[in-house]
Amino acid sequence: MRQAVVLILMMLSITAFAQKVKTVEGEYTYYAPENVTVEEVRRTALERAKIQAIADEFGTIVQQTNTTRIHTNDNKSSTDFFMIGGSEVKGEWIETLGEPQFSNPVFQDHTIVITCKVRGKAREIVTAQIDFKARVLRNGTEDKFEDDDFKSGDDLFLSFVSPVSGYLAVYLVDSGEKAFCLLPYRNQVDGIYPIEANRRYLFFNIKEASQQERPFVDEYNMTCEHSMEHNVIYVVFSPNQFAKAADSTTSELLPRELSYDDFQRWLANCRKHDHEMIPRRIPIVIKK
């Protein structure tokens, strides 16, 4: 009898946890300096609208990190703005419902103003998330080479350490709304990449890979068609087994790819069924 009561309480607890996924709505007006592209203003307005929706629904204190970089070339200064959220807020965005609504850009007083309205599903964070370390490295394999500012031709590496065993996938989303699967590697057919706890992994480097893995390792040089491009690297980790998204090969020189919308649908579906999955976004810039 006592075991039955315990089982019922456990089932109630699981049900209560599952009910924490809610449909939310948010709106945010973003003011950006005029040297930022309209596309970047729209992206930032969307991310902040999501965070606003989470804050409004769950009543939590939202924390976000703004990174500002100022560059000076030929006596001309330019400023890049990024927002890093997700793991720092007390809630997480699961999926977007419908298309976000953007106002027409307004140019006033050397700023660009865009308002975004978004509707989606979000989940309150009620337990501490796994504190894994993922570092994007430029032209070096040690963690001291961590950087988010690349030039065309630079080498890309990724270091990863998790306190628990699990599974990992890595994607790069470019400015053309394509998602490229960087890990698992192109010629790995299992669709999963297992991770051992407390071991430092270095990806995209043949020399430091094990003998068994060297035939599969892909190495990457960053390229840039325009003067500057904003990309996002998604590091997706879970202690539970999952498989990468369905993708296809379009070029022998590029990783397997899928559309950004298909990538987002895959990620949302995974997170619906796995509350321990953590997708970490790392924005990077590539310049000529």
PDB file of C-alpha atoms in Angstrom:
ATOM      1  CA  MET A   1       0.000   0.000   0.000  1.00  0.00           C
ATOM      2  CA  ARG A   2       2.797   2.361   0.944  1.00  0.00           C
ATOM      3  CA  GLN A   3       4.576   1.653  -2.336  1.00  0.00           C
ATOM      4  CA  ALA A   4       1.368   2.459  -4.213  1.00  0.00           C
ATOM      5  CA  VAL A   5       1.081   5.828  -2.446  1.00  0.00           C
ATOM      6  CA  VAL A   6       4.698   6.647  -3.271  1.00  0.00           C
ATOM      7  CA  LEU A   7       4.090   5.718  -6.922  1.00  0.00           C
ATOM      8  CA  ILE A   8       0.995   7.945  -7.090  1.00  0.00           C
ATOM      9  CA  LEU A   9       2.946  10.869  -5.588  1.00  0.00           C
ATOM     10  CA  MET A  10       5.719  10.375  -8.138  1.00  0.00           C
ATOM     11  CA  MET A  11       3.193  10.359 -10.981  1.00  0.00           C
ATOM     12  CA  LEU A  12       1.578  13.534  -9.658  1.00  0.00           C
ATOM     13  CA  SER A  13       4.986  15.162  -9.448  1.00  0.00           C
ATOM     14  CA  ILE A  14       5.800  14.235 -13.052  1.00  0.00           C
ATOM     15  CA  THR A  15       2.383  15.481 -14.220  1.00  0.00           C
ATOM     16  CA  ALA A  16       2.863  18.766 -12.390  1.00  0.00           C
ATOM     17  CA  PHE A  17       6.245  19.229 -14.012  1.00  0.00           C
ATOM     18  CA  ALA A  18       4.850  18.524 -17.472  1.00  0.00           C
ATOM     19  CA  GLN A  19       2.181  21.204 -16.959  1.00  0.00           C
ATOM     20  CA  LYS A  20       4.853  23.882 -16.641  1.00  0.00           C
ATOM     21  CA  VAL A  21       5.032  24.244 -20.431  1.00  0.00           C
ATOM     22  CA  LYS A  22       2.756  27.178 -21.298  1.00  0.00           C
ATOM     23  CA  THR A  23       1.750  29.249 -24.291  1.00  0.00           C
ATOM     24  CA  VAL A  24       3.137  32.761 -23.867  1.00  0.00           C
ATOM     25  CA  GLU A  25       3.179  36.052 -25.744  1.00  0.00           C
ATOM     26  CA  GLY A  26       5.688  38.873 -25.660  1.00  0.00           C
ATOM     27  CA  GLU A  27       6.409  42.228 -27.253  1.00  0.00           C
ATOM     28  CA  TYR A  28       9.622  44.232 -27.354  1.00  0.00           C
ATOM     29  CA  THR A  29      10.710  47.469 -29.009  1.00  0.00           C
ATOM     30  CA  TYR A  30      14.406  47.550 -29.805  1.00  0.00           C
ATOM     31  CA  TYR A  31      16.417  50.711 -30.426  1.00  0.00           C
ATOM     32  CA  ALA A  32      19.702  50.063 -32.256  1.00  0.00           C
ATOM     33  CA  PRO A  33      22.437  52.328 -33.631  1.00  0.00           C
ATOM     34  CA  GLU A  34      22.103  53.111 -37.328  1.00  0.00           C
ATOM     35  CA  ASN A  35      25.229  51.137 -38.288  1.00  0.00           C
ATOM     36  CA  VAL A  36      23.484  47.835 -37.375  1.00  0.00           C
ATOM     37  CA  THR A  37      21.647  46.058 -40.198  1.00  0.00           C
ATOM     38  CA  VAL A  38      17.861  45.814 -40.169  1.00  0.00           C
ATOM     39  CA  GLU A  39      18.198  42.017 -40.152  1.00  0.00           C
ATOM     40  CA  GLU A  40      20.230  42.126 -36.930  1.00  0.00           C
ATOM     41  CA  VAL A  41      17.770  44.548 -35.321  1.00  0.00           C
ATOM     42  CA  ARG A  42      14.906  42.179 -36.134  1.00  0.00           C
ATOM     43  CA  ARG A  43      16.794  39.203 -34.687  1.00  0.00           C
ATOM     44  CA  THR A  44      17.599  41.016 -31.457  1.00  0.00           C
ATOM     45  CA  ALA A  45      14.046  42.341 -31.106  1.00  0.00           C
ATOM     46  CA  LEU A  46      12.743  38.771 -31.523  1.00  0.00           C
ATOM     47  CA  GLU A  47      15.084  37.328 -28.879  1.00  0.00           C
ATOM     48  CA  ARG A  48      14.166  40.027 -26.384  1.00  0.00           C
ATOM     49  CA  ALA A  49      10.456  39.601 -27.084  1.00  0.00           C
ATOM     50  CA  LYS A  50      10.858  35.920 -26.182  1.00  0.00           C
ATOM     51  CA  ILE A  51      12.601  36.824 -22.929  1.00  0.00           C
ATOM     52  CA  GLN A  52       9.885  39.367 -22.154  1.00  0.00           C
ATOM     53  CA  ALA A  53       7.215  36.708 -22.717  1.00  0.00           C
ATOM     54  CA  ILE A  54       8.964  34.341 -20.292  1.00  0.00           C
ATOM     55  CA  ALA A  55       9.266  37.066 -17.662  1.00  0.00           C
ATOM     56  CA  ASP A  56       5.601  38.080 -17.999  1.00  0.00           C
ATOM     57  CA  GLU A  57       4.331  34.504 -17.657  1.00  0.00           C
ATOM     58  CA  PHE A  58       6.527  33.092 -14.910  1.00  0.00           C
ATOM     59  CA  GLY A  59       7.164  36.271 -12.955  1.00  0.00           C
ATOM     60  CA  THR A  60      10.874  35.608 -12.730  1.00  0.00           C
ATOM     61  CA  ILE A  61      13.787  37.973 -12.721  1.00  0.00           C
ATOM     62  CA  VAL A  62      15.223  37.854 -16.213  1.00  0.00           C
ATOM     63  CA  GLN A  63      18.967  38.229 -16.550  1.00  0.00           C
ATOM     64  CA  GLN A  64      20.718  38.847 -19.823  1.00  0.00           C
ATOM     65  CA  THR A  65      24.253  39.623 -20.884  1.00  0.00           C
ATOM     66  CA  ASN A  66      24.857  42.339 -23.451  1.00  0.00           C
ATOM     67  CA  THR A  67      28.202  42.248 -25.212  1.00  0.00           C
ATOM     68  CA  THR A  68      29.399  45.411 -26.917  1.00  0.00           C
ATOM     69  CA  ARG A  69      32.479  45.520 -29.134  1.00  0.00           C
ATOM     70  CA  ILE A  70      33.854  48.765 -30.559  1.00  0.00           C
ATOM     71  CA  HIS A  71      36.243  48.574 -33.511  1.00  0.00           C
ATOM     72  CA  THR A  72      38.290  51.432 -34.951  1.00  0.00           C
ATOM     73  CA  ASN A  73      39.644  51.218 -38.496  1.00  0.00           C
ATOM     74  CA  ASP A  74      40.986  54.177 -40.495  1.00  0.00           C
ATOM     75  CA  ASN A  75      39.657  56.550 -37.836  1.00  0.00           C
ATOM     76  CA  LYS A  76      36.142  55.124 -38.232  1.00  0.00           C
ATOM     77  CA  SER A  77      34.436  53.397 -35.312  1.00  0.00           C
ATOM     78  CA  SER A  78      31.822  50.684 -35.541  1.00  0.00           C
ATOM     79  CA  THR A  79      29.892  48.997 -32.752  1.00  0.00           C
ATOM     80  CA  ASP A  80      28.499  45.455 -32.634  1.00  0.00           C
ATOM     81  CA  PHE A  81      25.778  44.466 -30.170  1.00  0.00           C
ATOM     82  CA  PHE A  82      24.922  40.939 -29.060  1.00  0.00           C
ATOM     83  CA  MET A  83      22.600  39.511 -26.462  1.00  0.00           C
ATOM     84  CA  ILE A  84      23.261  36.163 -24.841  1.00  0.00           C
ATOM     85  CA  GLY A  85      20.211  34.688 -23.133  1.00  0.00           C
ATOM     86  CA  GLY A  86      18.658  31.255 -22.740  1.00  0.00           C
ATOM     87  CA  SER A  87      20.614  29.662 -19.909  1.00  0.00           C
ATOM     88  CA  GLU A  88      20.710  32.911 -17.907  1.00  0.00           C
ATOM     89  CA  VAL A  89      16.955  33.402 -17.671  1.00  0.00           C
ATOM     90  CA  LYS A  90      14.670  31.497 -15.303  1.00  0.00           C
ATOM     91  CA  GLY A  91      12.672  30.066 -18.143  1.00  0.00           C
ATOM     92  CA  GLU A  92      13.352  28.668 -21.591  1.00  0.00           C
ATOM     93  CA  TRP A  93      11.750  29.097 -24.992  1.00  0.00           C
ATOM     94  CA  ILE A  94      10.582  25.805 -26.482  1.00  0.00           C
ATOM     95  CA  GLU A  95       9.030  26.727 -29.823  1.00  0.00           C
ATOM     96  CA  THR A  96       7.592  29.644 -31.757  1.00  0.00           C
ATOM     97  CA  LEU A  97       3.944  29.453 -32.801  1.00  0.00           C
ATOM     98  CA  GLY A  98       3.183  31.107 -36.104  1.00  0.00           C
ATOM     99  CA  GLU A  99       5.325  33.876 -37.551  1.00  0.00           C
ATOM    100  CA  PRO A 100       6.704  36.680 -35.355  1.00  0.00           C
ATOM    101  CA  GLN A 101       5.235  40.067 -36.232  1.00  0.00           C
ATOM    102  CA  PHE A 102       7.642  42.946 -36.906  1.00  0.00           C
ATOM    103  CA  SER A 103       6.848  46.609 -37.338  1.00  0.00           C
ATOM    104  CA  ASN A 104       8.369  48.486 -40.249  1.00  0.00           C
ATOM    105  CA  PRO A 105      11.773  49.905 -39.285  1.00  0.00           C
ATOM    106  CA  VAL A 106      11.745  53.538 -38.184  1.00  0.00           C
ATOM    107  CA  PHE A 107      14.919  55.600 -38.574  1.00  0.00           C
ATOM    108  CA  GLN A 108      15.173  58.436 -36.062  1.00  0.00           C
ATOM    109  CA  ASP A 109      17.980  60.267 -34.254  1.00  0.00           C
ATOM    110  CA  HIS A 110      20.676  57.948 -35.657  1.00  0.00           C
ATOM    111  CA  THR A 111      18.823  54.841 -34.444  1.00  0.00           C
ATOM    112  CA  ILE A 112      16.731  52.057 -35.968  1.00  0.00           C
ATOM    113  CA  VAL A 113      13.529  51.182 -34.097  1.00  0.00           C
ATOM    114  CA  ILE A 114      11.655  47.895 -34.598  1.00  0.00           C
ATOM    115  CA  THR A 115       8.906  46.320 -32.483  1.00  0.00           C
ATOM    116  CA  CYS A 116       8.465  42.544 -32.420  1.00  0.00           C
ATOM    117  CA  LYS A 117       5.491  40.524 -31.186  1.00  0.00           C
ATOM    118  CA  VAL A 118       5.932  36.783 -30.722  1.00  0.00           C
ATOM    119  CA  ARG A 119       3.834  33.869 -29.472  1.00  0.00           C
ATOM    120  CA  GLY A 120       5.158  30.479 -28.462  1.00  0.00           C
ATOM    121  CA  LYS A 121       5.616  27.775 -25.861  1.00  0.00           C
ATOM    122  CA  ALA A 122       7.960  28.231 -22.916  1.00  0.00           C
ATOM    123  CA  ARG A 123       8.896  26.214 -19.862  1.00  0.00           C
ATOM    124  CA  GLU A 124       9.806  27.432 -16.398  1.00  0.00           C
ATOM    125  CA  ILE A 125      13.239  26.359 -15.174  1.00  0.00           C
ATOM    126  CA  VAL A 126      12.634  24.733 -11.787  1.00  0.00           C
ATOM    127  CA  THR A 127      15.896  22.829 -11.365  1.00  0.00           C
ATOM    128  CA  ALA A 128      19.528  23.692 -11.929  1.00  0.00           C
ATOM    129  CA  GLN A 129      20.700  22.907 -15.455  1.00  0.00           C
ATOM    130  CA  ILE A 130      23.816  20.912 -16.284  1.00  0.00           C
ATOM    131  CA  ASP A 131      26.795  23.238 -16.214  1.00  0.00           C
ATOM    132  CA  PHE A 132      28.740  22.100 -19.272  1.00  0.00           C
ATOM    133  CA  LYS A 133      31.532  24.188 -20.789  1.00  0.00           C
ATOM    134  CA  ALA A 134      31.511  24.862 -24.531  1.00  0.00           C
ATOM    135  CA  ARG A 135      34.079  27.224 -26.015  1.00  0.00           C
ATOM    136  CA  VAL A 136      34.400  28.364 -29.625  1.00  0.00           C
ATOM    137  CA  LEU A 137      38.117  28.628 -30.463  1.00  0.00           C
ATOM    138  CA  ARG A 138      39.808  30.622 -33.239  1.00  0.00           C
ATOM    139  CA  ASN A 139      43.146  29.537 -34.758  1.00  0.00           C
ATOM    140  CA  GLY A 140      44.187  27.546 -31.679  1.00  0.00           C
ATOM    141  CA  THR A 141      43.194  24.425 -29.763  1.00  0.00           C
ATOM    142  CA  GLU A 142      43.660  25.661 -26.181  1.00  0.00           C
ATOM    143  CA  ASP A 143      40.846  27.376 -24.299  1.00  0.00           C
ATOM    144  CA  LYS A 144      42.820  30.637 -24.239  1.00  0.00           C
ATOM    145  CA  PHE A 145      41.968  30.943 -27.957  1.00  0.00           C
ATOM    146  CA  GLU A 146      38.250  31.353 -27.202  1.00  0.00           C
ATOM    147  CA  ASP A 147      36.824  34.062 -29.464  1.00  0.00           C
ATOM    148  CA  ASP A 148      33.667  35.114 -31.292  1.00  0.00           C
ATOM    149  CA  ASP A 149      35.309  37.448 -33.816  1.00  0.00           C
ATOM    150  CA  PHE A 150      36.551  35.600 -36.936  1.00  0.00           C
ATOM    151  CA  LYS A 151      38.157  36.668 -40.183  1.00  0.00           C
ATOM    152  CA  SER A 152      37.642  34.823 -43.441  1.00  0.00           C
ATOM    153  CA  GLY A 153      40.171  31.976 -43.526  1.00  0.00           C
ATOM    154  CA  ASP A 154      40.368  31.479 -39.746  1.00  0.00           C
ATOM    155  CA  ASP A 155      40.203  27.954 -38.342  1.00  0.00           C
ATOM    156  CA  LEU A 156      37.250  26.995 -36.148  1.00  0.00           C
ATOM    157  CA  PHE A 157      37.565  24.592 -33.197  1.00  0.00           C
ATOM    158  CA  LEU A 158      35.279  23.748 -30.289  1.00  0.00           C
ATOM    159  CA  SER A 159      36.224  22.508 -26.831  1.00  0.00           C
ATOM    160  CA  PHE A 160      33.621  20.777 -24.663  1.00  0.00           C
ATOM    161  CA  VAL A 161      33.495  19.402 -21.111  1.00  0.00           C
ATOM    162  CA  SER A 162      30.456  18.045 -19.272  1.00  0.00           C
ATOM    163  CA  PRO A 163      30.181  16.963 -15.627  1.00  0.00           C
ATOM    164  CA  VAL A 164      27.855  14.132 -16.707  1.00  0.00           C
ATOM    165  CA  SER A 165      27.845  11.687 -19.582  1.00  0.00           C
ATOM    166  CA  GLY A 166      25.420  12.311 -22.402  1.00  0.00           C
ATOM    167  CA  TYR A 167      25.028  13.150 -26.074  1.00  0.00           C
ATOM    168  CA  LEU A 168      26.029  16.167 -28.149  1.00  0.00           C
ATOM    169  CA  ALA A 169      25.128  17.860 -31.433  1.00  0.00           C
ATOM    170  CA  VAL A 170      26.575  21.069 -32.874  1.00  0.00           C
ATOM    171  CA  TYR A 171      25.013  23.235 -35.576  1.00  0.00           C
ATOM    172  CA  LEU A 172      25.975  26.485 -37.284  1.00  0.00           C
ATOM    173  CA  VAL A 173      23.182  28.772 -38.510  1.00  0.00           C
ATOM    174  CA  ASP A 174      24.349  31.280 -41.107  1.00  0.00           C
ATOM    175  CA  SER A 175      22.887  34.586 -42.248  1.00  0.00           C
ATOM    176  CA  GLY A 176      21.179  32.777 -45.130  1.00  0.00           C
ATOM    177  CA  GLU A 177      18.890  30.920 -42.693  1.00  0.00           C
ATOM    178  CA  LYS A 178      20.576  27.563 -43.261  1.00  0.00           C
ATOM    179  CA  ALA A 179      21.552  25.209 -40.445  1.00  0.00           C
ATOM    180  CA  PHE A 180      24.738  23.165 -40.960  1.00  0.00           C
ATOM    181  CA  CYS A 181      25.384  20.056 -38.865  1.00  0.00           C
ATOM    182  CA  LEU A 182      28.984  20.276 -37.615  1.00  0.00           C
ATOM    183  CA  LEU A 183      28.655  17.354 -35.195  1.00  0.00           C
ATOM    184  CA  PRO A 184      28.128  14.425 -35.607  1.00  0.00           C
ATOM    185  CA  TYR A 185      30.629  14.550 -38.454  1.00  0.00           C
ATOM    186  CA  ARG A 186      29.449  14.079 -42.060  1.00  0.00           C
ATOM    187  CA  ASN A 187      30.589  10.475 -42.380  1.00  0.00           C
ATOM    188  CA  GLN A 188      29.349   9.293 -38.990  1.00  0.00           C
ATOM    189  CA  VAL A 189      26.185   7.324 -39.711  1.00  0.00           C
ATOM    190  CA  ASP A 190      24.857   6.739 -36.164  1.00  0.00           C
ATOM    191  CA  GLY A 191      23.341  10.237 -35.930  1.00  0.00           C
ATOM    192  CA  ILE A 192      24.485  10.594 -32.308  1.00  0.00           C
ATOM    193  CA  TYR A 193      27.706  11.638 -30.601  1.00  0.00           C
ATOM    194  CA  PRO A 194      28.241  10.164 -27.102  1.00  0.00           C
ATOM    195  CA  ILE A 195      30.054  12.207 -24.442  1.00  0.00           C
ATOM    196  CA  GLU A 196      31.928  10.891 -21.406  1.00  0.00           C
ATOM    197  CA  ALA A 197      31.752  12.831 -18.149  1.00  0.00           C
ATOM    198  CA  ASN A 198      34.704  15.000 -17.068  1.00  0.00           C
ATOM    199  CA  ARG A 199      36.617  14.561 -20.329  1.00  0.00           C
ATOM    200  CA  ARG A 200      37.760  17.503 -22.452  1.00  0.00           C
ATOM    201  CA  TYR A 201      36.808  17.086 -26.101  1.00  0.00           C
ATOM    202  CA  LEU A 202      38.343  19.068 -28.947  1.00  0.00           C
ATOM    203  CA  PHE A 203      36.330  19.021 -32.158  1.00  0.00           C
ATOM    204  CA  PHE A 204      37.217  19.816 -35.783  1.00  0.00           C
ATOM    205  CA  ASN A 205      40.913  18.963 -35.388  1.00  0.00           C
ATOM    206  CA  ILE A 206      42.332  15.779 -36.908  1.00  0.00           C
ATOM    207  CA  LYS A 207      45.721  15.928 -35.173  1.00  0.00           C
ATOM    208  CA  GLU A 208      44.252  15.749 -31.664  1.00  0.00           C
ATOM    209  CA  ALA A 209      41.521  13.221 -32.485  1.00  0.00           C
ATOM    210  CA  SER A 210      41.832   9.565 -31.541  1.00  0.00           C
ATOM    211  CA  GLN A 211      43.098   7.111 -34.159  1.00  0.00           C
ATOM    212  CA  GLN A 212      39.626   5.585 -34.464  1.00  0.00           C
ATOM    213  CA  GLU A 213      37.947   8.947 -35.068  1.00  0.00           C
ATOM    214  CA  ARG A 214      40.462  10.579 -37.418  1.00  0.00           C
ATOM    215  CA  PRO A 215      38.871   9.195 -40.621  1.00  0.00           C
ATOM    216  CA  PHE A 216      35.615  10.939 -39.689  1.00  0.00           C
ATOM    217  CA  VAL A 217      36.822  14.338 -38.441  1.00  0.00           C
ATOM    218  CA  ASP A 218      35.853  17.415 -40.470  1.00  0.00           C
ATOM    219  CA  GLU A 219      37.991  20.548 -40.211  1.00  0.00           C
ATOM    220  CA  TYR A 220      36.548  23.988 -40.871  1.00  0.00           C
ATOM    221  CA  ASN A 221      37.815  27.301 -42.208  1.00  0.00           C
ATOM    222  CA  MET A 222      35.413  30.190 -41.800  1.00  0.00           C
ATOM    223  CA  THR A 223      34.427  32.045 -44.988  1.00  0.00           C
ATOM    224  CA  CYS A 224      32.552  35.268 -45.599  1.00  0.00           C
ATOM    225  CA  GLU A 225      30.756  36.416 -48.769  1.00  0.00           C
ATOM    226  CA  HIS A 226      29.913  39.877 -47.456  1.00  0.00           C
ATOM    227  CA  SER A 227      32.059  42.336 -45.532  1.00  0.00           C
ATOM    228  CA  MET A 228      30.592  41.028 -42.267  1.00  0.00           C
ATOM    229  CA  GLU A 229      28.255  38.150 -41.422  1.00  0.00           C
ATOM    230  CA  HIS A 230      26.582  37.146 -38.163  1.00  0.00           C
ATOM    231  CA  ASN A 231      26.312  33.402 -37.489  1.00  0.00           C
ATOM    232  CA  VAL A 232      25.124  31.430 -34.459  1.00  0.00           C
ATOM    233  CA  ILE A 233      26.616  28.160 -33.222  1.00  0.00           C
ATOM    234  CA  TYR A 234      24.149  25.928 -31.370  1.00  0.00           C
ATOM    235  CA  VAL A 235      25.676  23.483 -28.886  1.00  0.00           C
ATOM    236  CA  VAL A 236      22.922  20.979 -27.989  1.00  0.00           C
ATOM    237  CA  PHE A 237      23.576  18.627 -25.060  1.00  0.00           C
ATOM    238  CA  SER A 238      21.460  16.152 -23.125  1.00  0.00           C
ATOM    239  CA  PRO A 239      22.172  13.304 -20.681  1.00  0.00           C
ATOM    240  CA  ASN A 240      19.502  11.414 -22.635  1.00  0.00           C
ATOM    241  CA  GLN A 241      20.084   9.869 -26.049  1.00  0.00           C
ATOM    242  CA  PHE A 242      18.827  11.807 -29.075  1.00  0.00           C
ATOM    243  CA  ALA A 243      19.568  11.798 -32.815  1.00  0.00           C
ATOM    244  CA  LYS A 244      20.518  14.718 -35.028  1.00  0.00           C
ATOM    245  CA  ALA A 245      17.998  16.284 -37.385  1.00  0.00           C
ATOM    246  CA  ALA A 246      17.359  14.860 -40.846  1.00  0.00           C
ATOM    247  CA  ASP A 247      19.638  16.706 -43.263  1.00  0.00           C
ATOM    248  CA  SER A 248      21.252  16.342 -46.674  1.00  0.00           C
ATOM    249  CA  THR A 249      24.559  16.817 -48.471  1.00  0.00           C
ATOM    250  CA  THR A 250      24.580  19.647 -51.015  1.00  0.00           C
ATOM    251  CA  SER A 251      28.349  20.045 -51.464  1.00  0.00           C
ATOM    252  CA  GLU A 252      31.475  18.061 -50.682  1.00  0.00           C
ATOM    253  CA  LEU A 253      32.988  21.253 -49.262  1.00  0.00           C
ATOM    254  CA  LEU A 254      30.172  21.990 -46.816  1.00  0.00           C
ATOM    255  CA  PRO A 255      28.641  20.143 -43.836  1.00  0.00           C
ATOM    256  CA  ARG A 256      25.271  18.434 -44.174  1.00  0.00           C
ATOM    257  CA  GLU A 257      22.497  21.019 -44.016  1.00  0.00           C
ATOM    258  CA  LEU A 258      18.797  21.688 -43.515  1.00  0.00           C
ATOM    259  CA  SER A 259      16.654  24.800 -43.461  1.00  0.00           C
ATOM    260  CA  TYR A 260      16.567  26.936 -40.344  1.00  0.00           C
ATOM    261  CA  ASP A 261      12.816  26.289 -39.973  1.00  0.00           C
ATOM    262  CA  ASP A 262      13.337  22.510 -40.099  1.00  0.00           C
ATOM    263  CA  PHE A 263      16.158  22.830 -37.572  1.00  0.00           C
ATOM    264  CA  GLN A 264      13.941  24.795 -35.196  1.00  0.00           C
ATOM    265  CA  ARG A 265      11.139  22.241 -35.551  1.00  0.00           C
ATOM    266  CA  TRP A 266      13.567  19.412 -34.766  1.00  0.00           C
ATOM    267  CA  LEU A 267      14.937  21.242 -31.729  1.00  0.00           C
ATOM    268  CA  ALA A 268      11.462  22.113 -30.419  1.00  0.00           C
ATOM    269  CA  ASN A 269      10.287  18.508 -30.786  1.00  0.00           C
ATOM    270  CA  CYS A 270      13.363  17.208 -28.948  1.00  0.00           C
ATOM    271  CA  ARG A 271      12.878  19.639 -26.082  1.00  0.00           C
ATOM    272  CA  LYS A 272       9.192  18.805 -25.737  1.00  0.00           C
ATOM    273  CA  HIS A 273      10.170  15.237 -24.885  1.00  0.00           C
ATOM    274  CA  ASP A 274      13.415  15.944 -23.016  1.00  0.00           C
ATOM    275  CA  HIS A 275      13.328  18.588 -20.286  1.00  0.00           C
ATOM    276  CA  GLU A 276      17.035  17.993 -19.605  1.00  0.00           C
ATOM    277  CA  MET A 277      18.169  18.991 -23.102  1.00  0.00           C
ATOM    278  CA  ILE A 278      20.133  22.255 -23.168  1.00  0.00           C
ATOM    279  CA  PRO A 279      20.665  24.203 -26.415  1.00  0.00           C
ATOM    280  CA  ARG A 280      23.321  26.892 -25.954  1.00  0.00           C
ATOM    281  CA  ARG A 281      23.569  29.683 -28.529  1.00  0.00           C
ATOM    282  CA  ILE A 282      26.990  31.209 -29.234  1.00  0.00           C
ATOM    283  CA  PRO A 283      26.858  34.193 -31.629  1.00  0.00           C
ATOM    284  CA  ILE A 284      29.949  34.749 -33.787  1.00  0.00           C
ATOM    285  CA  VAL A 285      30.959  37.347 -36.377  1.00  0.00           C
ATOM    286  CA  ILE A 286      32.911  36.624 -39.575  1.00  0.00           C
ATOM    287  CA  LYS A 287      34.603  39.464 -41.492  1.00  0.00           C
ATOM    288  CA  LYS A 288      36.594  39.691 -44.698  1.00  0.00           C
TER     289      LYS A 288
END
